Amino acid sequence: MPVHRPGPIRPRRLFLVALLLSAFSLLHPAAASAAEVPETPDATATPARGSAHMGMGVVAHDGQDGLPAGTRATQAEGVDVASYQGNVSWSTLWNSGVRWAYTKASEGTSYRNPYFSQQYTGSYDVGMIRGAYHFATPDTSSGATQADYFVDSGGGWYGDGRTLPGTLDIEWNPYGDACFGKSQSAMVTWIRDFLNQYKARTGRQAVIYTATNWWTQCTGNYGGFSANPLWIARYASTAGTLPAGWSSYTMWQYTSSGPTVGDHDRFNGALDRVQALAGG
């Protein structure tokens, strides 16, 4: 009785399978390599709540064009940081000539910067004059409520000569409608409520950080907040046209691509003017 020997047949089957797969890959190269190519993230996807930071929408809405002239002797250099920058090398920034810094403390009423201590205290420890800012989300709660949350999250003011007044970061909404779904008059009311509550809690006028185009679009270029220092956002060789009510800026964010930390700023004056603002 003959004995069945399957051994010689198995290699032939494997060879035929390999041959068929090879032919398929030649006819459909995309299918053959699909598993090797990582999926490209959607650049238009809405960012996660809490991830917003100063100047997030400036390039997309206003573009960028050049850098300012002048020296740090006449315009003290500063930086602004948020959680996406992690632990900041403050000694490197100090050695490069940076003398003041702002750290994001909070956003809305549900986010606190987990790196706030390292960033806020770290800048102070190397000798900088420091402050904190709040990214406003006027579509989630009232201005007064967010001012309280900001102060409670580290955005207060201390008369130690080295703490700057808190900043309201009010700009394009990265999560939806540019003006957070508010009319121009409603936006002005929201900002006023924030500023009034911040002053009631700290005794200081909060700084307003914004861009002229956003301010025009979302407040109707309202000119009634000139008592508050202006921090203008414009990535160009000059600060350009300012929002109504201000004849000059106090601070100017001029780039998002500086060394060590991307967001760099100029104070409208030398270091003694920074010290004066901190002193109240």
PDB file of C-alpha atoms in Angstrom:
ATOM      1  CA  MET A   1       0.000   0.000   0.000  1.00  0.00           C
ATOM      2  CA  PRO A   2       1.532   3.329  -0.997  1.00  0.00           C
ATOM      3  CA  VAL A   3       2.361   5.822   1.759  1.00  0.00           C
ATOM      4  CA  HIS A   4       1.217   9.506   1.353  1.00  0.00           C
ATOM      5  CA  ARG A   5       4.122  11.963   1.785  1.00  0.00           C
ATOM      6  CA  PRO A   6       2.836  15.609   2.059  1.00  0.00           C
ATOM      7  CA  GLY A   7       6.283  17.106   2.660  1.00  0.00           C
ATOM      8  CA  PRO A   8       7.321  17.916  -0.949  1.00  0.00           C
ATOM      9  CA  ILE A   9       3.959  19.533  -1.760  1.00  0.00           C
ATOM     10  CA  ARG A  10       4.051  22.153   1.094  1.00  0.00           C
ATOM     11  CA  PRO A  11       6.962  24.201  -0.335  1.00  0.00           C
ATOM     12  CA  ARG A  12       5.210  24.332  -3.711  1.00  0.00           C
ATOM     13  CA  ARG A  13       2.081  25.772  -2.078  1.00  0.00           C
ATOM     14  CA  LEU A  14       4.095  28.376  -0.199  1.00  0.00           C
ATOM     15  CA  PHE A  15       5.878  29.328  -3.391  1.00  0.00           C
ATOM     16  CA  LEU A  16       2.580  29.769  -5.240  1.00  0.00           C
ATOM     17  CA  VAL A  17       1.144  31.907  -2.422  1.00  0.00           C
ATOM     18  CA  ALA A  18       4.239  34.116  -2.391  1.00  0.00           C
ATOM     19  CA  LEU A  19       4.090  34.444  -6.178  1.00  0.00           C
ATOM     20  CA  LEU A  20       0.441  35.525  -6.054  1.00  0.00           C
ATOM     21  CA  LEU A  21       1.128  38.078  -3.297  1.00  0.00           C
ATOM     22  CA  SER A  22       4.029  39.508  -5.245  1.00  0.00           C
ATOM     23  CA  ALA A  23       1.891  39.889  -8.341  1.00  0.00           C
ATOM     24  CA  PHE A  24      -0.862  41.570  -6.308  1.00  0.00           C
ATOM     25  CA  SER A  25       1.596  44.072  -4.806  1.00  0.00           C
ATOM     26  CA  LEU A  26       2.822  45.016  -8.275  1.00  0.00           C
ATOM     27  CA  LEU A  27      -0.719  45.650  -9.439  1.00  0.00           C
ATOM     28  CA  HIS A  28      -1.739  47.448  -6.216  1.00  0.00           C
ATOM     29  CA  PRO A  29       1.335  49.115  -4.667  1.00  0.00           C
ATOM     30  CA  ALA A  30      -0.731  51.430  -2.463  1.00  0.00           C
ATOM     31  CA  ALA A  31      -2.466  48.521  -0.785  1.00  0.00           C
ATOM     32  CA  ALA A  32       0.838  46.780  -0.155  1.00  0.00           C
ATOM     33  CA  SER A  33       2.352  49.773   1.649  1.00  0.00           C
ATOM     34  CA  ALA A  34      -0.715  51.142   3.421  1.00  0.00           C
ATOM     35  CA  ALA A  35       0.129  49.518   6.725  1.00  0.00           C
ATOM     36  CA  GLU A  36       3.589  51.101   6.684  1.00  0.00           C
ATOM     37  CA  VAL A  37       2.378  54.714   6.250  1.00  0.00           C
ATOM     38  CA  PRO A  38       1.130  56.438   9.439  1.00  0.00           C
ATOM     39  CA  GLU A  39      -2.107  58.335   9.214  1.00  0.00           C
ATOM     40  CA  THR A  40      -1.589  62.073   8.732  1.00  0.00           C
ATOM     41  CA  PRO A  41      -3.228  64.126  11.531  1.00  0.00           C
ATOM     42  CA  ASP A  42      -6.058  66.406  10.495  1.00  0.00           C
ATOM     43  CA  ALA A  43      -4.551  69.896  10.545  1.00  0.00           C
ATOM     44  CA  THR A  44      -8.039  71.421  10.646  1.00  0.00           C
ATOM     45  CA  ALA A  45      -9.165  69.468  13.711  1.00  0.00           C
ATOM     46  CA  THR A  46     -10.449  71.497  16.658  1.00  0.00           C
ATOM     47  CA  PRO A  47      -7.794  71.635  19.410  1.00  0.00           C
ATOM     48  CA  ALA A  48      -8.477  70.271  22.860  1.00  0.00           C
ATOM     49  CA  ARG A  49      -9.968  72.646  25.408  1.00  0.00           C
ATOM     50  CA  GLY A  50      -7.229  74.103  27.556  1.00  0.00           C
ATOM     51  CA  SER A  51      -4.589  74.038  24.827  1.00  0.00           C
ATOM     52  CA  ALA A  52      -5.054  77.658  23.733  1.00  0.00           C
ATOM     53  CA  HIS A  53      -2.292  80.184  24.265  1.00  0.00           C
ATOM     54  CA  MET A  54      -1.349  83.765  23.418  1.00  0.00           C
ATOM     55  CA  GLY A  55      -1.106  84.414  19.704  1.00  0.00           C
ATOM     56  CA  MET A  56      -2.547  81.047  18.708  1.00  0.00           C
ATOM     57  CA  GLY A  57      -4.492  82.580  15.823  1.00  0.00           C
ATOM     58  CA  VAL A  58      -2.275  85.515  14.854  1.00  0.00           C
ATOM     59  CA  VAL A  59      -0.405  83.950  11.927  1.00  0.00           C
ATOM     60  CA  ALA A  60      -3.554  82.382  10.460  1.00  0.00           C
ATOM     61  CA  HIS A  61      -5.542  85.630  10.612  1.00  0.00           C
ATOM     62  CA  ASP A  62      -2.926  88.383  10.362  1.00  0.00           C
ATOM     63  CA  GLY A  63       0.118  86.644   8.891  1.00  0.00           C
ATOM     64  CA  GLN A  64       3.691  87.571   9.764  1.00  0.00           C
ATOM     65  CA  ASP A  65       6.051  90.019   8.126  1.00  0.00           C
ATOM     66  CA  GLY A  66       9.471  90.931   9.495  1.00  0.00           C
ATOM     67  CA  LEU A  67      10.901  91.684  12.905  1.00  0.00           C
ATOM     68  CA  PRO A  68      11.189  94.972  14.820  1.00  0.00           C
ATOM     69  CA  ALA A  69      14.266  97.154  14.793  1.00  0.00           C
ATOM     70  CA  GLY A  70      15.608  98.788  17.943  1.00  0.00           C
ATOM     71  CA  THR A  71      17.542  97.425  20.888  1.00  0.00           C
ATOM     72  CA  ARG A  72      16.694  95.806  24.181  1.00  0.00           C
ATOM     73  CA  ALA A  73      18.161  98.807  25.943  1.00  0.00           C
ATOM     74  CA  THR A  74      15.166 100.884  24.860  1.00  0.00           C
ATOM     75  CA  GLN A  75      12.552  98.083  24.705  1.00  0.00           C
ATOM     76  CA  ALA A  76      12.948  95.427  27.374  1.00  0.00           C
ATOM     77  CA  GLU A  77      12.667  91.882  26.025  1.00  0.00           C
ATOM     78  CA  GLY A  78      10.032  89.492  27.359  1.00  0.00           C
ATOM     79  CA  VAL A  79       8.480  86.100  26.672  1.00  0.00           C
ATOM     80  CA  ASP A  80       5.103  84.480  27.240  1.00  0.00           C
ATOM     81  CA  VAL A  81       4.716  80.767  27.913  1.00  0.00           C
ATOM     82  CA  ALA A  82       2.023  78.116  28.335  1.00  0.00           C
ATOM     83  CA  SER A  83       1.812  74.419  29.130  1.00  0.00           C
ATOM     84  CA  TYR A  84       2.760  73.261  25.624  1.00  0.00           C
ATOM     85  CA  GLN A  85       6.293  74.555  26.266  1.00  0.00           C
ATOM     86  CA  GLY A  86       6.681  72.360  29.349  1.00  0.00           C
ATOM     87  CA  ASN A  87       9.576  73.055  31.701  1.00  0.00           C
ATOM     88  CA  VAL A  88      11.208  76.244  30.440  1.00  0.00           C
ATOM     89  CA  SER A  89      14.962  76.883  30.558  1.00  0.00           C
ATOM     90  CA  TRP A  90      14.734  80.198  32.371  1.00  0.00           C
ATOM     91  CA  SER A  91      18.485  80.548  32.852  1.00  0.00           C
ATOM     92  CA  THR A  92      18.978  80.291  29.079  1.00  0.00           C
ATOM     93  CA  LEU A  93      16.392  83.004  28.497  1.00  0.00           C
ATOM     94  CA  TRP A  94      17.900  85.218  31.188  1.00  0.00           C
ATOM     95  CA  ASN A  95      21.369  84.857  29.678  1.00  0.00           C
ATOM     96  CA  SER A  96      19.943  85.801  26.270  1.00  0.00           C
ATOM     97  CA  GLY A  97      18.667  89.119  27.652  1.00  0.00           C
ATOM     98  CA  VAL A  98      15.026  88.341  28.517  1.00  0.00           C
ATOM     99  CA  ARG A  99      13.985  90.298  31.600  1.00  0.00           C
ATOM    100  CA  TRP A 100      10.232  89.770  31.976  1.00  0.00           C
ATOM    101  CA  ALA A 101       7.809  86.911  31.405  1.00  0.00           C
ATOM    102  CA  TYR A 102       4.128  86.009  31.494  1.00  0.00           C
ATOM    103  CA  THR A 103       2.819  82.504  32.170  1.00  0.00           C
ATOM    104  CA  LYS A 104      -0.609  81.170  31.283  1.00  0.00           C
ATOM    105  CA  ALA A 105      -2.399  80.403  34.535  1.00  0.00           C
ATOM    106  CA  SER A 106      -5.881  79.437  33.419  1.00  0.00           C
ATOM    107  CA  GLU A 107      -8.489  79.142  30.689  1.00  0.00           C
ATOM    108  CA  GLY A 108     -12.241  79.436  31.086  1.00  0.00           C
ATOM    109  CA  THR A 109     -13.218  77.937  34.449  1.00  0.00           C
ATOM    110  CA  SER A 110     -12.013  74.365  33.987  1.00  0.00           C
ATOM    111  CA  TYR A 111      -8.322  74.534  33.082  1.00  0.00           C
ATOM    112  CA  ARG A 112      -5.215  75.353  35.096  1.00  0.00           C
ATOM    113  CA  ASN A 113      -1.735  75.173  33.570  1.00  0.00           C
ATOM    114  CA  PRO A 114       0.001  72.089  35.074  1.00  0.00           C
ATOM    115  CA  TYR A 115       3.400  73.740  34.454  1.00  0.00           C
ATOM    116  CA  PHE A 116       2.398  77.001  36.103  1.00  0.00           C
ATOM    117  CA  SER A 117       4.651  76.639  39.147  1.00  0.00           C
ATOM    118  CA  GLN A 118       7.792  75.816  37.148  1.00  0.00           C
ATOM    119  CA  GLN A 119       7.123  78.608  34.670  1.00  0.00           C
ATOM    120  CA  TYR A 120       5.815  81.355  36.960  1.00  0.00           C
ATOM    121  CA  THR A 121       8.157  80.716  39.875  1.00  0.00           C
ATOM    122  CA  GLY A 122      11.072  79.709  37.664  1.00  0.00           C
ATOM    123  CA  SER A 123      11.131  83.029  35.838  1.00  0.00           C
ATOM    124  CA  TYR A 124      11.022  84.863  39.180  1.00  0.00           C
ATOM    125  CA  ASP A 125      13.840  82.754  40.615  1.00  0.00           C
ATOM    126  CA  VAL A 126      16.302  83.747  37.867  1.00  0.00           C
ATOM    127  CA  GLY A 127      15.561  87.439  38.427  1.00  0.00           C
ATOM    128  CA  MET A 128      12.796  88.199  35.941  1.00  0.00           C
ATOM    129  CA  ILE A 129       9.739  90.331  36.552  1.00  0.00           C
ATOM    130  CA  ARG A 130       6.811  88.001  36.019  1.00  0.00           C
ATOM    131  CA  GLY A 131       3.067  87.957  35.533  1.00  0.00           C
ATOM    132  CA  ALA A 132       0.223  85.583  34.697  1.00  0.00           C
ATOM    133  CA  TYR A 133      -2.421  85.557  31.969  1.00  0.00           C
ATOM    134  CA  HIS A 134      -5.864  84.059  31.448  1.00  0.00           C
ATOM    135  CA  PHE A 135      -7.106  82.769  28.078  1.00  0.00           C
ATOM    136  CA  ALA A 136     -10.697  83.987  27.842  1.00  0.00           C
ATOM    137  CA  THR A 137     -13.524  81.785  26.619  1.00  0.00           C
ATOM    138  CA  PRO A 138     -16.534  84.130  26.731  1.00  0.00           C
ATOM    139  CA  ASP A 139     -18.847  81.396  25.458  1.00  0.00           C
ATOM    140  CA  THR A 140     -18.436  79.210  28.559  1.00  0.00           C
ATOM    141  CA  SER A 141     -19.080  81.517  31.541  1.00  0.00           C
ATOM    142  CA  SER A 142     -19.300  85.164  32.570  1.00  0.00           C
ATOM    143  CA  GLY A 143     -16.400  87.585  32.647  1.00  0.00           C
ATOM    144  CA  ALA A 144     -16.628  88.038  36.412  1.00  0.00           C
ATOM    145  CA  THR A 145     -16.640  84.283  36.981  1.00  0.00           C
ATOM    146  CA  GLN A 146     -13.534  83.832  34.860  1.00  0.00           C
ATOM    147  CA  ALA A 147     -11.760  86.715  36.599  1.00  0.00           C
ATOM    148  CA  ASP A 148     -12.325  84.983  39.930  1.00  0.00           C
ATOM    149  CA  TYR A 149     -11.072  81.681  38.524  1.00  0.00           C
ATOM    150  CA  PHE A 150      -7.976  83.419  37.170  1.00  0.00           C
ATOM    151  CA  VAL A 151      -7.106  85.065  40.491  1.00  0.00           C
ATOM    152  CA  ASP A 152      -7.726  81.802  42.338  1.00  0.00           C
ATOM    153  CA  SER A 153      -5.433  79.995  39.853  1.00  0.00           C
ATOM    154  CA  GLY A 154      -2.416  82.232  40.498  1.00  0.00           C
ATOM    155  CA  GLY A 155      -3.290  85.302  38.477  1.00  0.00           C
ATOM    156  CA  GLY A 156      -3.357  87.738  41.365  1.00  0.00           C
ATOM    157  CA  TRP A 157      -1.014  90.641  42.000  1.00  0.00           C
ATOM    158  CA  TYR A 158       1.529  91.147  44.790  1.00  0.00           C
ATOM    159  CA  GLY A 159       3.199  94.386  45.758  1.00  0.00           C
ATOM    160  CA  ASP A 160       6.688  92.866  45.770  1.00  0.00           C
ATOM    161  CA  GLY A 161       7.971  95.031  42.910  1.00  0.00           C
ATOM    162  CA  ARG A 162       8.483  92.026  40.650  1.00  0.00           C
ATOM    163  CA  THR A 163       4.932  90.865  39.895  1.00  0.00           C
ATOM    164  CA  LEU A 164       3.092  92.345  36.908  1.00  0.00           C
ATOM    165  CA  PRO A 165      -0.690  92.783  36.846  1.00  0.00           C
ATOM    166  CA  GLY A 166      -2.652  89.913  35.343  1.00  0.00           C
ATOM    167  CA  THR A 167      -3.457  89.849  31.630  1.00  0.00           C
ATOM    168  CA  LEU A 168      -6.742  89.069  29.911  1.00  0.00           C
ATOM    169  CA  ASP A 169      -5.898  87.223  26.684  1.00  0.00           C
ATOM    170  CA  ILE A 170      -8.870  87.948  24.429  1.00  0.00           C
ATOM    171  CA  GLU A 171      -8.424  86.888  20.803  1.00  0.00           C
ATOM    172  CA  TRP A 172      -9.665  84.508  18.103  1.00  0.00           C
ATOM    173  CA  ASN A 173     -11.548  81.506  19.403  1.00  0.00           C
ATOM    174  CA  PRO A 174      -9.577  78.371  18.463  1.00  0.00           C
ATOM    175  CA  TYR A 175     -12.569  76.149  19.252  1.00  0.00           C
ATOM    176  CA  GLY A 176     -15.223  77.706  17.035  1.00  0.00           C
ATOM    177  CA  ASP A 177     -16.709  81.066  16.065  1.00  0.00           C
ATOM    178  CA  ALA A 178     -14.029  83.802  16.131  1.00  0.00           C
ATOM    179  CA  CYS A 179     -16.082  85.996  18.466  1.00  0.00           C
ATOM    180  CA  PHE A 180     -17.265  83.119  20.684  1.00  0.00           C
ATOM    181  CA  GLY A 181     -20.804  83.532  19.379  1.00  0.00           C
ATOM    182  CA  LYS A 182     -21.215  86.967  20.957  1.00  0.00           C
ATOM    183  CA  SER A 183     -22.396  90.222  19.436  1.00  0.00           C
ATOM    184  CA  GLN A 184     -20.017  93.174  19.616  1.00  0.00           C
ATOM    185  CA  SER A 185     -21.932  94.804  22.466  1.00  0.00           C
ATOM    186  CA  ALA A 186     -22.144  91.525  24.399  1.00  0.00           C
ATOM    187  CA  MET A 187     -18.384  91.054  23.995  1.00  0.00           C
ATOM    188  CA  VAL A 188     -17.689  94.528  25.353  1.00  0.00           C
ATOM    189  CA  THR A 189     -19.907  93.763  28.348  1.00  0.00           C
ATOM    190  CA  TRP A 190     -18.111  90.457  28.961  1.00  0.00           C
ATOM    191  CA  ILE A 191     -14.685  92.128  28.875  1.00  0.00           C
ATOM    192  CA  ARG A 192     -15.849  94.937  31.187  1.00  0.00           C
ATOM    193  CA  ASP A 193     -17.180  92.419  33.712  1.00  0.00           C
ATOM    194  CA  PHE A 194     -13.848  90.581  33.726  1.00  0.00           C
ATOM    195  CA  LEU A 195     -11.822  93.767  34.152  1.00  0.00           C
ATOM    196  CA  ASN A 196     -14.057  95.131  36.910  1.00  0.00           C
ATOM    197  CA  GLN A 197     -13.917  91.904  38.893  1.00  0.00           C
ATOM    198  CA  TYR A 198     -10.159  91.582  38.471  1.00  0.00           C
ATOM    199  CA  LYS A 199      -9.664  95.097  39.806  1.00  0.00           C
ATOM    200  CA  ALA A 200     -12.052  94.407  42.683  1.00  0.00           C
ATOM    201  CA  ARG A 201     -10.014  91.322  43.636  1.00  0.00           C
ATOM    202  CA  THR A 202      -6.500  92.747  43.174  1.00  0.00           C
ATOM    203  CA  GLY A 203      -6.699  96.542  43.151  1.00  0.00           C
ATOM    204  CA  ARG A 204      -4.987  96.602  39.727  1.00  0.00           C
ATOM    205  CA  GLN A 205      -6.118  97.264  36.191  1.00  0.00           C
ATOM    206  CA  ALA A 206      -5.632  94.078  34.168  1.00  0.00           C
ATOM    207  CA  VAL A 207      -3.605  94.200  30.974  1.00  0.00           C
ATOM    208  CA  ILE A 208      -5.551  93.500  27.761  1.00  0.00           C
ATOM    209  CA  TYR A 209      -3.819  91.296  25.193  1.00  0.00           C
ATOM    210  CA  THR A 210      -5.453  91.350  21.760  1.00  0.00           C
ATOM    211  CA  ALA A 211      -4.978  91.897  18.030  1.00  0.00           C
ATOM    212  CA  THR A 212      -6.404  94.948  16.275  1.00  0.00           C
ATOM    213  CA  ASN A 213      -8.264  92.925  13.643  1.00  0.00           C
ATOM    214  CA  TRP A 214      -9.939  90.737  16.238  1.00  0.00           C
ATOM    215  CA  TRP A 215     -10.793  93.749  18.387  1.00  0.00           C
ATOM    216  CA  THR A 216     -12.378  95.505  15.422  1.00  0.00           C
ATOM    217  CA  GLN A 217     -14.336  92.444  14.370  1.00  0.00           C
ATOM    218  CA  CYS A 218     -15.557  91.340  17.774  1.00  0.00           C
ATOM    219  CA  THR A 219     -15.973  94.570  19.786  1.00  0.00           C
ATOM    220  CA  GLY A 220     -16.702  96.990  16.948  1.00  0.00           C
ATOM    221  CA  ASN A 221     -13.348  98.649  17.755  1.00  0.00           C
ATOM    222  CA  TYR A 222     -14.614  99.755  21.140  1.00  0.00           C
ATOM    223  CA  GLY A 223     -12.480 102.538  22.629  1.00  0.00           C
ATOM    224  CA  GLY A 224     -13.499 102.581  26.280  1.00  0.00           C
ATOM    225  CA  PHE A 225     -10.765 100.509  27.932  1.00  0.00           C
ATOM    226  CA  SER A 226      -7.828 102.883  27.574  1.00  0.00           C
ATOM    227  CA  ALA A 227      -7.217 102.827  31.348  1.00  0.00           C
ATOM    228  CA  ASN A 228      -5.995  99.263  30.941  1.00  0.00           C
ATOM    229  CA  PRO A 229      -2.481  98.647  29.586  1.00  0.00           C
ATOM    230  CA  LEU A 230      -2.534  97.293  26.017  1.00  0.00           C
ATOM    231  CA  TRP A 231      -0.543  94.274  24.917  1.00  0.00           C
ATOM    232  CA  ILE A 232      -0.778  94.211  21.133  1.00  0.00           C
ATOM    233  CA  ALA A 233      -0.208  91.096  19.017  1.00  0.00           C
ATOM    234  CA  ARG A 234       1.330  91.706  15.593  1.00  0.00           C
ATOM    235  CA  TYR A 235       4.125  89.695  13.970  1.00  0.00           C
ATOM    236  CA  ALA A 236       5.764  92.392  11.875  1.00  0.00           C
ATOM    237  CA  SER A 237       8.416  95.089  11.949  1.00  0.00           C
ATOM    238  CA  THR A 238       6.011  97.560  13.604  1.00  0.00           C
ATOM    239  CA  ALA A 239       3.086  97.227  15.979  1.00  0.00           C
ATOM    240  CA  GLY A 240       0.840  98.814  13.342  1.00  0.00           C
ATOM    241  CA  THR A 241      -2.539 100.429  13.938  1.00  0.00           C
ATOM    242  CA  LEU A 242      -3.739 100.016  17.511  1.00  0.00           C
ATOM    243  CA  PRO A 243      -7.320  99.382  18.644  1.00  0.00           C
ATOM    244  CA  ALA A 244      -9.448 102.451  19.356  1.00  0.00           C
ATOM    245  CA  GLY A 245      -8.833 104.210  22.660  1.00  0.00           C
ATOM    246  CA  TRP A 246      -5.097 103.490  22.902  1.00  0.00           C
ATOM    247  CA  SER A 247      -2.527 105.930  21.573  1.00  0.00           C
ATOM    248  CA  SER A 248       0.361 103.613  22.448  1.00  0.00           C
ATOM    249  CA  TYR A 249       0.942 100.031  23.506  1.00  0.00           C
ATOM    250  CA  THR A 250       2.525  98.866  26.754  1.00  0.00           C
ATOM    251  CA  MET A 251       3.699  95.498  25.417  1.00  0.00           C
ATOM    252  CA  TRP A 252       3.988  94.035  21.933  1.00  0.00           C
ATOM    253  CA  GLN A 253       4.124  90.350  21.007  1.00  0.00           C
ATOM    254  CA  TYR A 254       6.153  90.528  17.831  1.00  0.00           C
ATOM    255  CA  THR A 255       6.957  86.910  16.974  1.00  0.00           C
ATOM    256  CA  SER A 256       6.053  83.290  17.702  1.00  0.00           C
ATOM    257  CA  SER A 257       9.355  81.905  16.441  1.00  0.00           C
ATOM    258  CA  GLY A 258      11.988  83.316  18.778  1.00  0.00           C
ATOM    259  CA  PRO A 259      14.854  81.331  20.324  1.00  0.00           C
ATOM    260  CA  THR A 260      14.375  78.978  23.311  1.00  0.00           C
ATOM    261  CA  VAL A 261      10.734  80.065  23.664  1.00  0.00           C
ATOM    262  CA  GLY A 262       8.875  80.994  20.493  1.00  0.00           C
ATOM    263  CA  ASP A 263       6.686  83.830  21.766  1.00  0.00           C
ATOM    264  CA  HIS A 264       8.791  86.955  22.268  1.00  0.00           C
ATOM    265  CA  ASP A 265       7.657  90.415  23.292  1.00  0.00           C
ATOM    266  CA  ARG A 266       8.910  93.974  23.597  1.00  0.00           C
ATOM    267  CA  PHE A 267       8.003  96.367  26.383  1.00  0.00           C
ATOM    268  CA  ASN A 268       7.377  99.948  25.268  1.00  0.00           C
ATOM    269  CA  GLY A 269      10.254 101.232  27.346  1.00  0.00           C
ATOM    270  CA  ALA A 270      13.367 100.057  29.113  1.00  0.00           C
ATOM    271  CA  LEU A 271      13.483  97.804  32.154  1.00  0.00           C
ATOM    272  CA  ASP A 272      12.663 100.660  34.515  1.00  0.00           C
ATOM    273  CA  ARG A 273       9.232 100.949  32.855  1.00  0.00           C
ATOM    274  CA  VAL A 274       8.596  97.240  33.444  1.00  0.00           C
ATOM    275  CA  GLN A 275       9.518  97.762  37.091  1.00  0.00           C
ATOM    276  CA  ALA A 276       7.147 100.721  37.289  1.00  0.00           C
ATOM    277  CA  LEU A 277       4.229  98.649  35.993  1.00  0.00           C
ATOM    278  CA  ALA A 278       5.024  95.904  38.494  1.00  0.00           C
ATOM    279  CA  GLY A 279       5.170  98.428  41.304  1.00  0.00           C
ATOM    280  CA  GLY A 280       1.712  99.728  40.596  1.00  0.00           C
TER     281      GLY A 280
END
